[in-house]
Short mmCIF file of C-alpha atoms in Angstrom, two decimals:
data_model
loop_
_atom_site.label_atom_id
_atom_site.label_comp_id
_atom_site.label_asym_id
_atom_site.label_seq_id
_atom_site.Cartn_x
_atom_site.Cartn_y
_atom_site.Cartn_z
CA MET A 1 11.15 93.38 -124.11
CA LEU A 2 14.47 93.34 -124.03
CA ALA A 3 16.40 95.54 -126.53
CA PRO A 4 18.49 93.44 -129.30
CA ARG A 5 22.33 93.55 -128.60
CA HIS A 6 23.47 96.36 -128.77
CA GLN A 7 20.77 98.55 -129.70
CA ALA A 8 19.94 101.28 -126.90
CA SER A 9 16.98 99.88 -124.53
CA PRO A 10 13.75 101.37 -126.28
CA SER A 11 12.81 102.32 -122.28
CA ALA A 12 15.57 105.04 -122.34
CA THR A 13 16.38 107.93 -124.80
CA ALA A 14 19.51 109.96 -124.96
CA ALA A 15 18.64 112.52 -122.21
CA GLU A 16 17.51 110.03 -120.00
CA GLY A 17 19.15 106.76 -118.89
CA VAL A 18 17.96 103.97 -116.95
CA THR A 19 19.82 102.23 -114.22
CA HIS A 20 19.45 98.40 -115.22
CA ILE A 21 19.92 96.29 -112.11
CA VAL A 22 20.75 92.75 -112.18
CA GLY A 23 19.37 90.50 -109.52
CA GLY A 24 16.20 90.36 -107.90
CA GLY A 25 17.08 89.72 -104.20
CA LEU A 26 16.89 92.00 -101.37
CA ALA A 27 20.06 93.86 -102.70
CA GLY A 28 18.68 94.48 -106.13
CA LEU A 29 15.35 95.44 -104.57
CA SER A 30 16.40 97.62 -102.27
CA ALA A 31 18.51 99.56 -104.80
CA ALA A 32 15.66 99.85 -106.89
CA VAL A 33 13.45 101.25 -104.56
CA HIS A 34 15.96 103.72 -103.43
CA LEU A 35 16.15 104.61 -107.28
CA THR A 36 12.81 105.02 -108.13
CA LYS A 37 12.13 106.82 -104.94
CA ALA A 38 14.62 109.46 -106.23
CA GLY A 39 13.23 109.72 -109.47
CA HIS A 40 15.13 107.23 -111.82
CA ARG A 41 14.33 105.10 -114.38
CA VAL A 42 14.76 101.52 -113.37
CA ALA A 43 14.67 98.26 -115.12
CA VAL A 44 15.23 94.83 -112.88
CA TYR A 45 16.01 91.75 -114.41
CA GLU A 46 16.00 88.17 -112.22
CA ARG A 47 17.58 84.81 -113.59
CA SER A 48 15.06 82.85 -111.77
CA THR A 49 11.33 83.12 -111.79
CA GLN A 50 11.11 84.59 -107.92
CA THR A 51 12.37 87.76 -106.40
CA GLY A 52 13.79 87.44 -102.88
CA GLY A 53 16.91 85.48 -103.54
CA ARG A 54 17.79 83.53 -100.34
CA CYS A 55 15.12 85.04 -98.46
CA ARG A 56 12.05 83.73 -100.46
CA SER A 57 8.88 81.85 -99.27
CA TYR A 58 6.81 78.81 -101.14
CA HIS A 59 3.90 77.05 -100.51
CA ASP A 60 5.43 73.59 -99.79
CA GLN A 61 2.91 70.72 -101.18
CA ALA A 62 3.70 67.96 -98.60
CA LEU A 63 3.12 70.21 -95.36
CA ASP A 64 0.38 72.17 -97.27
CA CYS A 65 1.56 75.44 -95.87
CA LEU A 66 3.45 78.37 -96.79
CA ILE A 67 7.42 78.09 -95.68
CA ASP A 68 10.06 80.48 -96.00
CA ASN A 69 13.76 78.88 -97.60
CA GLY A 70 15.31 80.16 -94.11
CA ASN A 71 14.23 81.57 -90.83
CA HIS A 72 15.42 85.33 -90.38
CA LEU A 73 15.08 87.43 -87.23
CA MET A 74 15.43 91.09 -87.67
CA MET A 75 15.77 93.95 -85.01
CA THR A 76 14.47 97.54 -84.77
CA GLY A 77 17.89 98.97 -84.85
CA ASN A 78 18.10 97.35 -88.87
CA ARG A 79 17.27 100.84 -90.01
CA ASP A 80 17.65 100.31 -93.71
CA VAL A 81 15.10 97.88 -93.59
CA ARG A 82 12.78 99.81 -91.55
CA PHE A 83 13.21 102.19 -94.22
CA LEU A 84 11.92 99.79 -96.56
CA VAL A 85 9.16 98.22 -94.63
CA ASP A 86 7.83 101.86 -93.69
CA LEU A 87 7.80 103.29 -97.03
CA VAL A 88 5.67 100.30 -98.60
CA GLY A 89 3.21 100.45 -95.88
CA ALA A 90 4.18 97.07 -94.64
CA GLN A 91 4.54 98.03 -90.86
CA ASP A 92 1.54 95.62 -89.76
CA ARG A 93 3.04 92.65 -91.71
CA PHE A 94 5.71 92.42 -89.00
CA ILE A 95 5.50 91.01 -85.05
CA ILE A 96 7.45 93.46 -83.44
CA GLY A 97 8.65 92.86 -79.40
CA ALA A 98 6.93 95.18 -77.00
CA GLN A 99 10.19 94.67 -75.36
CA ALA A 100 13.68 93.76 -75.93
CA ASP A 101 13.27 90.12 -74.64
CA TYR A 102 14.79 87.10 -75.95
CA PRO A 103 13.96 84.01 -74.62
CA PHE A 104 16.18 80.98 -74.03
CA ILE A 105 16.03 77.38 -72.82
CA ASP A 106 18.97 74.61 -71.89
CA CYS A 107 17.73 71.55 -73.87
CA ALA A 108 19.70 69.56 -71.46
CA THR A 109 18.77 70.80 -68.27
CA GLY A 110 15.24 72.51 -69.60
CA GLN A 111 16.28 75.84 -67.32
CA ARG A 112 14.60 78.65 -68.82
CA TRP A 113 15.76 82.37 -68.78
CA THR A 114 15.05 85.83 -70.83
CA ILE A 115 17.60 88.46 -71.55
CA ALA A 116 15.87 91.77 -71.48
CA ILE A 117 17.79 94.58 -72.76
CA ASN A 118 16.91 97.91 -71.31
CA ASP A 119 15.70 100.94 -73.08
CA GLY A 120 18.40 103.90 -73.11
CA ASN A 121 21.98 104.07 -73.61
CA TRP A 122 22.98 102.75 -70.24
CA PRO A 123 23.28 99.29 -69.84
CA GLY A 124 21.17 98.85 -66.60
CA TRP A 125 20.13 94.88 -68.03
CA LEU A 126 23.58 93.95 -67.31
CA PHE A 127 23.70 95.03 -63.57
CA ASP A 128 20.37 92.88 -62.81
CA GLN A 129 20.31 89.35 -62.55
CA THR A 130 17.03 89.21 -63.47
CA ARG A 131 17.47 90.47 -66.83
CA ARG A 132 21.14 88.83 -68.04
CA VAL A 133 21.68 84.91 -68.01
CA PRO A 134 21.05 83.36 -65.00
CA GLY A 135 24.33 82.49 -62.65
CA THR A 136 26.44 85.14 -64.38
CA SER A 137 28.04 88.19 -63.26
CA LEU A 138 28.70 91.53 -64.25
CA TRP A 139 32.36 90.30 -64.71
CA ASP A 140 31.38 87.96 -66.87
CA TYR A 141 30.29 90.10 -69.62
CA ARG A 142 33.83 91.61 -69.50
CA GLY A 143 34.50 90.01 -72.90
CA LEU A 144 32.17 92.73 -74.46
CA ILE A 145 34.94 95.31 -74.20
CA GLY A 146 37.16 93.28 -75.91
CA ILE A 147 34.71 93.09 -78.89
CA LEU A 148 34.31 97.03 -78.93
CA MET A 149 37.64 97.97 -78.29
CA GLY A 150 40.19 95.00 -79.17
CA ASP A 151 41.64 94.16 -82.88
CA LYS A 152 38.69 93.89 -84.86
CA ARG A 153 40.50 91.67 -87.30
CA LYS A 154 40.88 88.78 -84.98
CA PRO A 155 38.55 86.33 -84.53
CA LEU A 156 35.89 86.73 -81.80
CA LEU A 157 36.93 83.91 -79.82
CA ALA A 158 40.12 85.57 -79.13
CA HIS A 159 37.96 88.04 -76.80
CA LEU A 160 35.59 85.45 -75.03
CA ASP A 161 36.24 82.94 -72.63
CA ALA A 162 35.07 79.49 -74.22
CA SER A 163 34.71 77.51 -70.87
CA ALA A 164 32.69 80.17 -68.83
CA PRO A 165 28.56 79.17 -68.68
CA LEU A 166 27.85 82.80 -70.48
CA TYR A 167 29.70 81.81 -73.73
CA HIS A 168 27.46 78.72 -74.28
CA LYS A 169 24.41 80.43 -73.19
CA PHE A 170 24.74 83.76 -74.58
CA TRP A 171 27.74 84.40 -77.05
CA GLU A 172 27.66 80.91 -79.08
CA PRO A 173 23.72 81.10 -79.92
CA LEU A 174 24.07 85.08 -80.79
CA ILE A 175 27.51 84.54 -82.96
CA LEU A 176 26.30 81.83 -84.49
CA ALA A 177 22.89 83.32 -85.58
CA VAL A 178 24.60 86.75 -86.67
CA MET A 179 27.93 85.21 -88.62
CA ASN A 180 27.04 81.48 -89.34
CA ILE A 181 30.14 80.12 -87.91
CA GLU A 182 31.68 79.47 -84.86
CA ALA A 183 33.61 82.23 -82.74
CA GLY A 184 36.72 80.95 -83.47
CA ARG A 185 36.74 81.90 -87.11
CA ALA A 186 34.40 84.75 -86.71
CA ASP A 187 35.36 88.09 -87.62
CA THR A 188 35.17 89.96 -84.65
CA GLY A 189 34.63 93.69 -86.64
CA LEU A 190 31.16 92.42 -88.28
CA MET A 191 29.81 91.54 -84.43
CA ARG A 192 31.21 95.13 -83.33
CA GLN A 193 29.18 97.17 -85.90
CA VAL A 194 25.90 94.61 -85.23
CA MET A 195 26.44 95.76 -81.26
CA HIS A 196 26.72 99.21 -82.15
CA GLU A 197 23.38 99.49 -84.24
CA THR A 198 21.59 97.50 -82.10
CA VAL A 199 22.41 96.00 -78.25
CA LEU A 200 24.60 99.45 -77.61
CA LYS A 201 21.97 101.61 -78.44
CA GLY A 202 19.28 99.94 -75.77
CA GLY A 203 16.14 98.19 -75.87
CA GLU A 204 14.52 100.70 -78.65
CA TYR A 205 16.80 99.25 -80.94
CA SER A 206 17.37 95.61 -80.35
CA ARG A 207 13.62 94.60 -80.02
CA PRO A 208 13.01 91.60 -82.16
CA MET A 209 10.99 91.83 -85.43
CA ILE A 210 9.90 88.73 -87.33
CA ALA A 211 7.85 88.12 -90.59
CA ARG A 212 4.15 87.56 -89.59
CA GLU A 213 3.53 84.82 -92.43
CA GLY A 214 6.78 84.89 -94.41
CA LEU A 215 9.99 86.97 -95.50
CA GLY A 216 7.92 86.42 -99.31
CA PRO A 217 4.27 87.92 -98.81
CA ASP A 218 5.99 90.49 -95.65
CA LEU A 219 8.61 91.66 -97.05
CA VAL A 220 9.74 91.06 -100.90
CA GLN A 221 6.52 91.00 -102.27
CA PRO A 222 5.46 94.42 -100.88
CA LEU A 223 8.84 95.96 -102.21
CA VAL A 224 7.66 94.17 -105.78
CA ASP A 225 4.34 95.61 -105.58
CA TRP A 226 5.40 98.90 -104.70
CA LEU A 227 7.90 99.25 -107.73
CA GLU A 228 5.39 97.92 -110.00
CA GLY A 229 2.86 100.30 -108.83
CA HIS A 230 5.52 103.13 -109.88
CA GLY A 231 5.96 101.71 -113.35
CA VAL A 232 9.22 99.24 -112.63
CA CYS A 233 8.29 95.58 -113.63
CA VAL A 234 11.08 92.83 -112.80
CA GLN A 235 11.93 91.08 -115.68
CA TYR A 236 12.21 87.21 -114.76
CA ARG A 237 14.44 84.33 -116.72
CA GLN A 238 16.75 86.93 -117.84
CA ASN A 239 20.57 84.97 -117.57
CA ILE A 240 23.53 87.32 -117.99
CA LYS A 241 26.26 86.07 -119.88
CA ARG A 242 28.72 88.79 -119.97
CA LEU A 243 29.14 92.37 -119.51
CA ALA A 244 31.03 94.37 -122.52
CA ILE A 245 33.49 96.60 -120.82
CA SER A 246 35.56 99.45 -122.50
CA HIS A 247 37.30 102.54 -121.83
CA GLY A 248 35.79 102.17 -117.64
CA ARG A 249 32.37 101.47 -118.46
CA VAL A 250 30.32 98.99 -119.21
CA MET A 251 29.12 99.19 -122.97
CA ALA A 252 26.58 96.19 -122.87
CA ILE A 253 25.12 93.67 -121.17
CA GLU A 254 25.07 90.44 -122.76
CA LEU A 255 22.32 88.00 -122.59
CA GLY A 256 21.43 84.26 -123.61
CA GLY A 257 21.16 83.96 -127.60
CA ASP A 258 21.47 87.31 -129.80
CA GLU A 259 19.76 89.91 -127.42
CA GLY A 260 21.39 91.96 -125.22
CA ILE A 261 20.90 95.78 -123.94
CA ALA A 262 23.19 98.34 -125.29
CA LEU A 263 24.35 101.15 -122.56
CA GLY A 264 23.91 104.86 -123.65
CA ASP A 265 26.09 107.46 -122.06
CA GLN A 266 22.94 108.00 -119.67
CA ASP A 267 22.79 104.69 -118.46
CA HIS A 268 23.97 102.41 -115.57
CA ILE A 269 24.08 99.27 -113.77
CA ILE A 270 24.11 97.88 -110.79
CA LEU A 271 25.45 94.35 -110.08
CA ALA A 272 23.36 92.50 -107.44
CA THR A 273 24.10 88.75 -107.92
CA PRO A 274 26.25 86.43 -105.71
CA PRO A 275 29.80 86.58 -105.86
CA THR A 276 30.24 83.55 -107.75
CA MET A 277 28.13 85.37 -110.44
CA ALA A 278 30.17 88.76 -109.92
CA ALA A 279 33.40 87.43 -110.38
CA LYS A 280 32.39 85.35 -113.31
CA LEU A 281 31.20 89.00 -115.00
CA LEU A 282 33.88 90.98 -113.44
CA PRO A 283 36.96 88.79 -113.38
CA SER A 284 39.44 91.35 -111.86
CA VAL A 285 37.18 92.00 -108.86
CA THR A 286 38.31 90.28 -105.86
CA THR A 287 35.38 88.72 -103.83
CA PRO A 288 35.08 86.74 -100.55
CA GLU A 289 34.83 82.94 -100.38
CA GLU A 290 30.97 82.01 -99.98
CA GLY A 291 29.63 78.43 -98.85
CA GLU A 292 28.80 78.61 -95.46
CA PRO A 293 25.40 76.56 -95.27
CA ILE A 294 22.44 76.93 -93.07
CA LEU A 295 19.87 74.16 -92.36
CA ASN A 296 16.26 74.77 -91.62
CA LEU A 297 13.34 72.19 -90.25
CA HIS A 298 9.72 72.94 -90.75
CA PHE A 299 7.62 71.12 -88.44
CA LYS A 300 3.90 70.83 -89.18
CA VAL A 301 2.27 70.46 -85.52
CA ALA A 302 -1.62 70.69 -85.81
CA GLY A 303 -2.81 73.08 -83.06
CA LEU A 304 0.00 74.59 -82.45
CA THR A 305 0.34 78.29 -81.03
CA VAL A 306 3.22 80.47 -79.65
CA PRO A 307 2.82 79.80 -76.24
CA ASP A 308 1.84 82.00 -72.93
CA ASP A 309 4.84 82.30 -71.60
CA TRP A 310 7.01 83.19 -74.83
CA PRO A 311 7.23 87.11 -75.50
CA VAL A 312 7.86 86.67 -78.88
CA PRO A 313 7.30 83.79 -81.28
CA MET A 314 10.84 82.73 -80.83
CA LEU A 315 12.88 80.68 -78.44
CA GLY A 316 16.70 80.47 -78.16
CA LEU A 317 18.26 77.02 -77.88
CA VAL A 318 21.02 76.06 -75.35
CA ASN A 319 22.78 72.69 -75.76
CA SER A 320 21.33 71.37 -78.70
CA LEU A 321 21.91 71.11 -82.49
CA ALA A 322 19.74 74.13 -83.28
CA GLN A 323 19.82 77.49 -82.08
CA TRP A 324 16.36 78.71 -82.63
CA VAL A 325 12.53 77.78 -82.86
CA PHE A 326 10.36 80.19 -84.74
CA VAL A 327 6.58 79.46 -84.13
CA ARG A 328 3.63 80.58 -86.37
CA ASP A 329 0.29 78.91 -86.16
CA GLY A 330 0.62 74.94 -86.96
CA LEU A 331 4.38 75.66 -88.09
CA ALA A 332 7.28 75.08 -85.64
CA SER A 333 10.65 76.32 -87.91
CA VAL A 334 14.05 75.38 -86.29
CA THR A 335 17.62 76.70 -87.40
CA VAL A 336 20.95 75.08 -87.72
CA SER A 337 23.53 77.97 -88.27
CA ALA A 338 27.26 76.87 -89.25
CA ALA A 339 25.69 73.65 -90.64
CA ARG A 340 28.88 72.66 -92.86
CA ASP A 341 29.43 69.51 -89.89
CA LEU A 342 26.52 67.93 -89.04
CA PRO A 343 26.33 65.21 -86.63
CA SER A 344 24.34 62.98 -89.26
CA GLN A 345 23.54 63.89 -92.98
CA ASN A 346 20.43 61.82 -93.18
CA HIS A 347 17.48 63.86 -92.78
CA ASP A 348 15.22 61.82 -90.45
CA ASP A 349 17.91 61.64 -88.05
CA LEU A 350 18.42 64.71 -87.94
CA ALA A 351 14.51 65.59 -87.62
CA THR A 352 14.22 63.19 -84.87
CA GLY A 353 17.02 64.53 -82.90
CA ILE A 354 15.84 68.32 -83.13
CA TRP A 355 12.11 67.23 -82.39
CA SER A 356 13.25 65.51 -79.16
CA GLU A 357 14.86 68.73 -78.28
CA ILE A 358 12.10 71.23 -78.92
CA ARG A 359 9.22 69.15 -78.17
CA GLN A 360 8.81 69.83 -74.71
CA PRO A 361 9.41 73.74 -74.66
CA LEU A 362 6.85 73.57 -77.57
CA GLY A 363 4.28 72.12 -75.20
CA CYS A 364 4.22 68.81 -77.54
CA ALA A 365 6.42 66.34 -75.12
CA SER A 366 4.44 63.36 -75.90
CA MET A 367 3.57 64.15 -79.86
CA PRO A 368 5.58 61.65 -82.24
CA MET A 369 7.64 63.65 -84.97
CA PRO A 370 5.25 65.47 -87.20
CA GLU A 371 5.68 65.74 -91.08
CA TYR A 372 8.76 67.93 -91.57
CA ARG A 373 10.44 69.53 -94.18
CA LEU A 374 14.00 70.15 -94.42
CA ILE A 375 16.06 72.88 -96.41
CA GLN A 376 19.46 73.32 -96.53
CA GLU A 377 20.76 76.84 -98.34
CA ARG A 378 24.40 75.52 -99.03
CA ARG A 379 25.52 79.09 -99.67
CA ALA A 380 23.70 80.83 -97.29
CA THR A 381 26.58 83.31 -96.44
CA PHE A 382 30.00 84.04 -97.46
CA THR A 383 33.02 82.66 -94.96
CA GLN A 384 32.83 85.43 -92.44
CA THR A 385 36.71 85.19 -91.19
CA PRO A 386 39.03 88.08 -90.73
CA ASP A 387 41.18 86.86 -93.75
CA ASN A 388 37.70 86.82 -96.04
CA VAL A 389 36.18 89.64 -94.79
CA ILE A 390 39.36 91.79 -96.16
CA LYS A 391 38.14 90.63 -99.62
CA ARG A 392 34.94 92.23 -99.62
CA PRO A 393 34.98 94.96 -102.69
CA ALA A 394 33.57 98.22 -102.31
CA SER A 395 30.26 99.32 -104.33
CA ASP A 396 32.51 101.38 -106.40
CA ILE A 397 35.15 99.16 -108.32
CA GLY A 398 36.06 102.03 -110.74
CA LEU A 399 33.96 101.33 -113.54
CA ASP A 400 32.02 104.84 -114.05
CA ASN A 401 28.63 103.45 -114.42
CA LEU A 402 28.69 100.37 -112.50
CA ARG A 403 28.26 99.82 -108.74
CA LEU A 404 28.14 96.32 -106.68
CA ALA A 405 25.02 95.30 -104.16
CA GLY A 406 24.64 92.16 -102.14
CA ASP A 407 25.49 91.32 -98.43
CA TRP A 408 28.64 90.15 -99.70
CA THR A 409 29.84 93.60 -100.26
CA ASP A 410 31.51 95.87 -98.07
CA THR A 411 28.54 97.43 -95.96
CA GLY A 412 30.76 97.12 -92.57
CA LEU A 413 27.65 94.46 -91.55
CA PRO A 414 27.61 90.61 -91.71
CA ALA A 415 25.68 88.54 -94.06
CA THR A 416 22.13 89.59 -93.13
CA ILE A 417 19.04 90.78 -94.09
CA GLU A 418 19.73 94.28 -92.91
CA GLY A 419 23.39 94.04 -94.79
CA ALA A 420 21.84 93.00 -98.10
CA VAL A 421 19.01 95.96 -97.73
CA ARG A 422 22.07 98.56 -96.91
CA SER A 423 24.23 97.52 -99.82
CA GLY A 424 21.39 98.17 -102.25
CA ARG A 425 20.99 101.90 -100.77
CA LEU A 426 24.85 102.28 -101.14
CA ALA A 427 24.95 101.35 -104.47
CA ALA A 428 21.95 103.22 -105.18
CA HIS A 429 23.34 106.71 -103.26
CA SER A 430 26.65 106.05 -105.18
CA LEU A 431 25.33 106.17 -108.51
CA MET A 432 23.36 109.12 -107.75
CA SER A 433 26.14 110.82 -106.55
CA ALA A 434 28.17 110.12 -109.77
CA MET A 435 24.76 111.25 -111.87
CA VAL A 436 25.18 114.86 -110.60
#
């Protein structure tokens, strides 16, 4: 039960405060886990009926199977995600590549290759023509130097040759997957940090990591179960209307009707909402513009299994509307990043065109288009341009008992799962430091 407005929460005493986390997405859940692990009392409030935010799974009645609202690839260098997965004992719920191998196919020519990043700090894969994009030389990868050493607030395309084959066969699908906008607009600094934490550290940190059944059962639910096992329950259908702020502190969280949560001297709040909601609750805070969509198509294919020649259950697509296809038993899921300007708004036309591109590499060349579900996340990420990246606020915005969390805050990373999870850790640790 929530406390009446402006009265002390019944879960707290004068001597022992509570951290109220508004938002049950990955950022909020991450913050809750870190605070709970450190012995702090936590309450989580979620506006909807489901945790996970933009990383959620549900049973689709038409396809009669579990699908994610969007496909997400993680890497073994995502240290914040790995920490949570290990903490809640969900290691066996993820497929992790034995090596850092990324298979690709050119949908126009049928050419196939695998980028194979070697272990260790020395980038030997760049010197081995069997490990890099076919037909490219070491010199073709010089754009990496510009990304790592050039002006980080320039668009990525300022450091790359868009006319080179390497751009279309490596950089373009990578940038779209990570940044969700084209290279001519994407911020260099965010991609630089991703490269530092994964590829530049070698294959041990670059192996693909994919949810075995779905992000809901494999990542989100284990976090919720762990929190419940430690006495933290998510309260659903909690719509935060206003934050009462006075003397540099949040004094109360105001809800609908006549309810609210009064914050005592020892209470704190982490606001882990999308930027539009944060801007409404904190009008003085500058937030980045959001609205970059991602489209996902899930095809139900009877008898479909991961092809034997795929090192991992995913395939990069070149000369295709989509960039990646992920395969589980009986399901092929396709991702179209930067989906603002699609060639058609007709779902059947989009599905037909994409199915014609992926059916051959799936081993379904003669199969007509199967049943599908199209999902478009209209605000999948904030717009990760240089001008917009500098609008990202820090977790600490100057209110004594409030911190921000979310992949749109200044984590140094793009708006990815790792970025969301890291933001929760940063917010939790910032609050804990202030409590000392």
